[in-house]
Amino acid sequence: MSALENGSGKREFEGKRALVTGGSRGIGAGIVRALLDAGAEVLTTARSASATVPDGASFVTADVRTPAGARGIAEAVRETLGGLDVIVHNAGAARPHASIAAIPDEEWQDALDINFLAAVRLDALLAPAMREQRSGAIVHISSAAVPAVAPQFLHYTAAKAALENYSRGLAAELAPAGVRVNTVTPGRVVTPGGEAVREQWAQLDPTQVHSGSPVPLGREGQPADIADAVLFLLSDRASWLTGSNLVVDGGEFPRG
Ligand code: NAP
């Protein structure tokens, strides 16, 4: 039996309806592709459509940083999928600054909105139906940079730390209804957003950790590495797993 098949020979996510935020490129597009390959019906989102939205996925334009954006996505879920079995909160962004003092107030709010509150707002709109149907799986995408608390990124890592904490709390609340909630924490993954941020960071601080330091497992991550971990946590193979945080980073940022 292949990992993508279940006992009946069907593909593992056949009949499942999935929402992935930020699926127009990078890690999100990798997760969308993996879910489509496994048989899911997928709706994805971004602020603008692009040629890299995987074929076969439905797409809605929305800015996840605002309550109106979250409501628009929830409406599109109802119209396109009718209901939901899987949510992947992937949209996120980081912009480095020279120091903590140089992070403007509005960027603290922006970092919280996209990396933390977007998930809180969407879950508030979508998780009640999962609770009612007594099934569902949610994954939040964090960052392996959280424990490093680099001053240049403190708005980003603080928001992702809040997301990890929130994810565990939501897992506890939804477990009695059979809805599982987990976090996947990527390390250094080759994506348009990741590469752009690391370049900006290297310009601000040429000594930063990513300037040439090797990943212990010998290579940088690819979106498919993260998608594999996400699909495992969403699948029935993880049916006794909730409130966990799976770090997928080639061994770069060990957590004790
Ligand atoms: P990416 O290449 O920049 O892709 C981000 C995706 O999110 C795009 O589809 C983008 O489309 C969408 N997005 C960005 N801002 C949005 C907004 N305000 N509203 C709606 N959609 C928005 O990023 P990535 O590297 O794949 O990162 C994906 C996730 O992994 C993020 O949560 C990131 O923090 C996390 N992560 C990445 C790495 C890495 O090394 N790549 C490491 C650790 C964690 P639009 O721009 O058109 O909106």
Short mmCIF file of C-alpha atoms and ligand atoms in Angstrom, two decimals:
data_model
loop_
_atom_site.label_atom_id
_atom_site.label_comp_id
_atom_site.label_asym_id
_atom_site.label_seq_id
_atom_site.Cartn_x
_atom_site.Cartn_y
_atom_site.Cartn_z
CA MET A 1 0.00 0.00 0.00
CA SER A 2 1.49 3.37 -0.95
CA ALA A 3 1.62 6.11 1.71
CA LEU A 4 -0.83 8.07 -0.43
CA GLU A 5 -3.40 5.27 -0.43
CA ASN A 6 -5.68 4.19 2.37
CA GLY A 7 -6.82 0.63 3.03
CA SER A 8 -9.51 0.74 0.33
CA GLY A 9 -6.94 1.53 -2.41
CA LYS A 10 -8.29 5.07 -2.69
CA ARG A 11 -5.89 7.99 -2.59
CA GLU A 12 -5.40 9.10 1.01
CA PHE A 13 -7.24 12.46 0.77
CA GLU A 14 -9.95 11.38 -1.70
CA GLY A 15 -13.24 13.02 -0.65
CA LYS A 16 -11.47 15.55 1.63
CA ARG A 17 -11.98 19.28 1.20
CA ALA A 18 -8.93 21.41 1.99
CA LEU A 19 -8.12 25.10 2.44
CA VAL A 20 -4.46 26.20 2.16
CA THR A 21 -3.66 29.88 2.64
CA GLY A 22 -0.80 31.39 0.62
CA GLY A 23 -0.72 28.62 -2.00
CA SER A 24 0.36 30.69 -4.98
CA ARG A 25 4.08 29.89 -4.57
CA GLY A 26 6.71 28.43 -2.24
CA ILE A 27 5.76 26.11 0.61
CA GLY A 28 2.01 26.75 0.20
CA ALA A 29 2.08 25.75 -3.48
CA GLY A 30 4.00 22.59 -2.48
CA ILE A 31 1.31 21.69 0.06
CA VAL A 32 -1.47 22.37 -2.47
CA ARG A 33 0.22 20.12 -5.05
CA ALA A 34 0.70 17.31 -2.51
CA LEU A 35 -2.95 17.49 -1.40
CA LEU A 36 -4.17 17.46 -5.02
CA ASP A 37 -1.92 14.46 -5.78
CA ALA A 38 -3.41 12.68 -2.76
CA GLY A 39 -6.95 13.22 -4.09
CA ALA A 40 -8.16 16.25 -2.09
CA GLU A 41 -10.33 19.05 -3.42
CA VAL A 42 -8.30 22.19 -2.67
CA LEU A 43 -9.10 25.89 -2.36
CA THR A 44 -6.11 28.18 -1.99
CA THR A 45 -5.61 31.90 -1.49
CA ALA A 46 -3.14 34.75 -1.99
CA ARG A 47 -3.33 38.50 -2.52
CA SER A 48 -2.83 38.00 -6.25
CA ALA A 49 -3.22 35.09 -8.63
CA SER A 50 -0.07 33.85 -10.37
CA ALA A 51 1.01 31.27 -12.89
CA THR A 52 2.46 29.20 -10.04
CA VAL A 53 -0.93 28.42 -8.43
CA PRO A 54 -1.02 24.62 -8.93
CA ASP A 55 -3.40 23.42 -11.70
CA GLY A 56 -6.50 21.80 -10.31
CA ALA A 57 -6.84 24.02 -7.23
CA SER A 58 -9.61 26.59 -6.81
CA PHE A 59 -8.29 30.05 -5.99
CA VAL A 60 -9.64 33.09 -4.16
CA THR A 61 -7.93 36.46 -3.89
CA ALA A 62 -7.80 37.64 -0.27
CA ASP A 63 -5.51 39.46 2.13
CA VAL A 64 -5.36 37.28 5.23
CA ARG A 65 -4.17 40.21 7.36
CA THR A 66 -7.68 41.66 7.71
CA PRO A 67 -10.94 40.41 9.22
CA ALA A 68 -12.61 41.17 5.86
CA GLY A 69 -10.05 38.95 4.11
CA ALA A 70 -10.81 36.11 6.53
CA ARG A 71 -14.56 36.53 5.94
CA GLY A 72 -14.00 36.46 2.16
CA ILE A 73 -12.07 33.20 2.44
CA ALA A 74 -14.76 31.63 4.64
CA GLU A 75 -17.38 32.66 2.09
CA ALA A 76 -15.31 31.13 -0.74
CA VAL A 77 -15.00 27.89 1.26
CA ARG A 78 -18.81 27.71 1.52
CA GLU A 79 -19.32 28.51 -2.17
CA THR A 80 -16.52 26.37 -3.61
CA LEU A 81 -16.12 23.40 -1.27
CA GLY A 82 -19.39 23.48 0.68
CA GLY A 83 -17.54 22.43 3.85
CA LEU A 84 -14.07 21.67 5.09
CA ASP A 85 -12.02 18.74 6.41
CA VAL A 86 -8.54 20.28 6.37
CA ILE A 87 -7.07 23.74 6.96
CA VAL A 88 -3.40 24.66 6.43
CA HIS A 89 -2.50 28.15 7.67
CA ASN A 90 0.58 28.74 5.56
CA ALA A 91 0.52 32.42 4.50
CA GLY A 92 3.19 34.29 6.43
CA ALA A 93 5.88 36.87 5.90
CA ALA A 94 8.97 38.38 7.50
CA ARG A 95 10.86 41.60 6.85
CA PRO A 96 14.16 42.11 8.68
CA HIS A 97 15.28 45.42 10.21
CA ALA A 98 18.62 46.60 11.57
CA SER A 99 17.53 46.29 15.21
CA ILE A 100 14.45 45.89 17.42
CA ALA A 101 14.24 49.67 17.77
CA ALA A 102 14.13 50.00 13.97
CA ILE A 103 10.98 47.88 13.62
CA PRO A 104 8.18 50.40 12.99
CA ASP A 105 5.02 50.13 15.08
CA GLU A 106 2.88 49.35 12.02
CA GLU A 107 5.17 46.43 11.14
CA TRP A 108 4.62 44.88 14.57
CA GLN A 109 0.90 44.98 13.83
CA ASP A 110 1.43 43.68 10.30
CA ALA A 111 3.60 40.79 11.53
CA LEU A 112 0.99 39.85 14.13
CA ASP A 113 -1.82 40.08 11.58
CA ILE A 114 -0.27 37.84 8.93
CA ASN A 115 1.70 35.38 11.08
CA PHE A 116 -0.72 34.96 13.99
CA LEU A 117 -4.11 36.71 13.92
CA ALA A 118 -4.92 35.53 10.37
CA ALA A 119 -5.03 31.96 11.70
CA VAL A 120 -6.99 32.95 14.81
CA ARG A 121 -9.62 34.76 12.72
CA LEU A 122 -9.95 32.03 10.08
CA ASP A 123 -10.14 29.26 12.68
CA ALA A 124 -12.84 31.24 14.51
CA LEU A 125 -14.90 31.27 11.31
CA LEU A 126 -14.18 27.73 10.12
CA ALA A 127 -13.42 25.48 13.09
CA PRO A 128 -16.97 25.55 14.59
CA ALA A 129 -18.27 23.57 11.59
CA MET A 130 -15.46 21.02 12.08
CA ARG A 131 -16.42 20.76 15.74
CA GLU A 132 -20.04 20.17 14.72
CA GLN A 133 -19.14 17.50 12.14
CA ARG A 134 -16.83 15.98 14.80
CA SER A 135 -13.88 15.63 12.42
CA GLY A 136 -11.17 17.76 10.86
CA ALA A 137 -7.48 18.52 10.95
CA ILE A 138 -5.71 21.88 11.12
CA VAL A 139 -2.00 22.65 10.62
CA HIS A 140 -0.34 25.97 11.44
CA ILE A 141 3.00 26.80 9.79
CA SER A 142 5.51 28.35 12.20
CA SER A 143 9.26 28.95 11.80
CA ALA A 144 12.41 27.31 13.17
CA ALA A 145 13.69 30.85 13.76
CA VAL A 146 11.43 31.20 16.85
CA PRO A 147 13.92 30.01 19.53
CA ALA A 148 16.78 32.03 18.00
CA VAL A 149 14.92 35.34 18.70
CA ALA A 150 17.10 37.29 16.24
CA PRO A 151 16.55 41.00 16.99
CA GLN A 152 16.16 41.79 13.26
CA PHE A 153 13.10 39.52 13.12
CA LEU A 154 11.63 39.85 16.58
CA HIS A 155 8.21 40.98 15.29
CA TYR A 156 8.10 37.84 13.08
CA THR A 157 9.38 35.32 15.64
CA ALA A 158 7.21 36.78 18.43
CA ALA A 159 4.15 36.40 16.19
CA LYS A 160 5.10 32.82 15.24
CA ALA A 161 5.73 32.00 18.93
CA ALA A 162 2.20 33.24 19.67
CA LEU A 163 0.93 31.05 16.83
CA GLU A 164 2.62 27.95 18.31
CA ASN A 165 1.14 28.67 21.74
CA TYR A 166 -2.31 29.32 20.26
CA SER A 167 -2.11 26.11 18.18
CA ARG A 168 -1.57 24.01 21.32
CA GLY A 169 -4.49 25.72 23.07
CA LEU A 170 -6.82 25.20 20.11
CA ALA A 171 -5.74 21.54 20.00
CA ALA A 172 -6.81 21.12 23.63
CA GLU A 173 -10.17 22.79 23.02
CA LEU A 174 -11.04 20.82 19.87
CA ALA A 175 -9.69 17.39 20.89
CA PRO A 176 -12.94 16.24 22.54
CA ALA A 177 -14.72 16.90 19.23
CA GLY A 178 -12.18 14.77 17.33
CA VAL A 179 -10.63 17.76 15.55
CA ARG A 180 -6.82 17.65 15.56
CA VAL A 181 -4.58 20.75 15.51
CA ASN A 182 -0.81 20.63 14.98
CA THR A 183 2.09 22.88 13.99
CA VAL A 184 4.76 22.30 11.36
CA THR A 185 7.92 24.34 11.82
CA PRO A 186 10.09 24.70 8.72
CA GLY A 187 13.79 25.53 8.74
CA ARG A 188 15.58 27.00 5.74
CA VAL A 189 13.38 26.22 2.71
CA VAL A 190 14.12 27.39 -0.84
CA THR A 191 11.13 29.59 -1.79
CA PRO A 192 10.79 33.04 -3.38
CA GLY A 193 9.85 34.58 -0.01
CA GLY A 194 12.51 32.74 1.99
CA GLU A 195 15.32 33.59 -0.41
CA ALA A 196 14.33 37.27 -0.56
CA VAL A 197 14.28 37.57 3.23
CA ARG A 198 17.64 35.84 3.68
CA GLU A 199 19.17 38.20 1.11
CA GLN A 200 17.78 41.28 2.93
CA TRP A 201 19.05 39.87 6.23
CA ALA A 202 22.54 39.22 4.87
CA GLN A 203 22.71 42.83 3.69
CA LEU A 204 21.76 44.10 7.15
CA ASP A 205 24.06 41.70 9.00
CA PRO A 206 26.75 39.86 6.99
CA THR A 207 27.57 37.69 10.06
CA GLN A 208 24.05 36.25 10.37
CA VAL A 209 23.64 32.52 10.86
CA HIS A 210 22.47 31.73 7.31
CA SER A 211 25.49 33.24 5.56
CA GLY A 212 27.04 30.00 4.37
CA SER A 213 26.52 27.85 7.49
CA PRO A 214 25.76 24.27 6.43
CA VAL A 215 22.49 22.51 7.24
CA PRO A 216 23.44 19.34 9.21
CA LEU A 217 21.60 17.05 6.77
CA GLY A 218 23.57 18.59 3.92
CA ARG A 219 21.03 20.58 1.96
CA GLU A 220 18.40 23.28 2.22
CA GLY A 221 14.77 22.25 2.38
CA GLN A 222 12.35 22.13 -0.54
CA PRO A 223 8.60 22.84 -0.32
CA ALA A 224 7.96 19.10 -0.78
CA ASP A 225 9.87 18.37 2.47
CA ILE A 226 7.42 20.54 4.37
CA ALA A 227 4.40 19.25 2.42
CA ASP A 228 5.27 15.65 3.39
CA ALA A 229 5.22 16.55 7.08
CA VAL A 230 2.00 18.55 6.72
CA LEU A 231 0.19 15.74 4.90
CA PHE A 232 1.27 13.23 7.52
CA LEU A 233 -0.19 15.38 10.31
CA LEU A 234 -3.41 15.93 8.34
CA SER A 235 -3.83 12.25 7.53
CA ASP A 236 -5.49 9.44 9.46
CA ARG A 237 -1.98 8.03 10.04
CA ALA A 238 -1.67 10.82 12.64
CA SER A 239 -5.06 10.11 14.21
CA TRP A 240 -3.56 10.06 17.76
CA LEU A 241 -1.51 13.23 17.27
CA THR A 242 -2.70 16.65 18.35
CA GLY A 243 -1.03 19.68 19.93
CA SER A 244 2.35 18.66 18.50
CA ASN A 245 4.99 20.75 16.75
CA LEU A 246 6.94 18.94 14.04
CA VAL A 247 10.23 20.71 13.29
CA VAL A 248 11.39 20.03 9.70
CA ASP A 249 14.75 21.77 9.35
CA GLY A 250 17.46 19.28 8.35
CA GLY A 251 18.72 19.38 11.96
CA GLU A 252 19.65 23.07 11.91
CA PHE A 253 17.76 24.34 14.96
CA PRO A 254 17.59 21.56 17.59
CA ARG A 255 14.92 22.12 20.27
CA GLY A 256 15.48 20.56 23.70
P1 NAP B 1 6.53 32.91 0.01
O1 NAP B 1 7.37 32.24 -1.02
O2 NAP B 1 6.68 34.38 0.20
O3 NAP B 1 4.97 32.58 -0.29
C1 NAP B 1 4.01 33.15 0.58
C2 NAP B 1 2.61 32.88 0.10
O4 NAP B 1 1.69 33.56 0.98
C3 NAP B 1 2.32 33.42 -1.29
O5 NAP B 1 1.32 32.64 -1.89
C4 NAP B 1 1.80 34.82 -1.00
O6 NAP B 1 1.04 35.34 -2.09
C5 NAP B 1 0.95 34.55 0.25
N1 NAP B 1 0.76 35.75 1.07
C6 NAP B 1 1.72 36.60 1.52
N2 NAP B 1 1.15 37.60 2.20
C7 NAP B 1 -0.19 37.40 2.16
C8 NAP B 1 -1.32 38.09 2.67
N3 NAP B 1 -1.18 39.22 3.37
N4 NAP B 1 -2.56 37.58 2.45
C9 NAP B 1 -2.70 36.44 1.73
N5 NAP B 1 -1.68 35.72 1.25
C10 NAP B 1 -0.44 36.20 1.45
O7 NAP B 1 6.75 32.27 1.46
P2 NAP B 1 7.26 30.78 1.92
O8 NAP B 1 8.71 30.86 2.12
O9 NAP B 1 6.66 29.76 1.05
O10 NAP B 1 6.61 30.74 3.38
C11 NAP B 1 5.41 30.04 3.67
C12 NAP B 1 5.28 29.91 5.18
O11 NAP B 1 6.40 29.20 5.71
C13 NAP B 1 5.23 31.24 5.93
O12 NAP B 1 4.32 31.16 7.00
C14 NAP B 1 6.65 31.39 6.44
O13 NAP B 1 6.71 32.21 7.60
C15 NAP B 1 7.00 29.95 6.74
N6 NAP B 1 8.44 29.68 6.76
C16 NAP B 1 9.19 29.74 5.62
C17 NAP B 1 10.55 29.45 5.69
C18 NAP B 1 11.44 29.46 4.46
O14 NAP B 1 12.68 29.30 4.60
N7 NAP B 1 10.92 29.62 3.26
C19 NAP B 1 11.14 29.14 6.91
C20 NAP B 1 10.36 29.10 8.05
C21 NAP B 1 9.00 29.36 7.97
P3 NAP B 1 0.84 36.97 -2.29
O15 NAP B 1 2.15 37.63 -2.04
O16 NAP B 1 0.32 37.13 -3.69
O17 NAP B 1 -0.21 37.37 -1.29
#
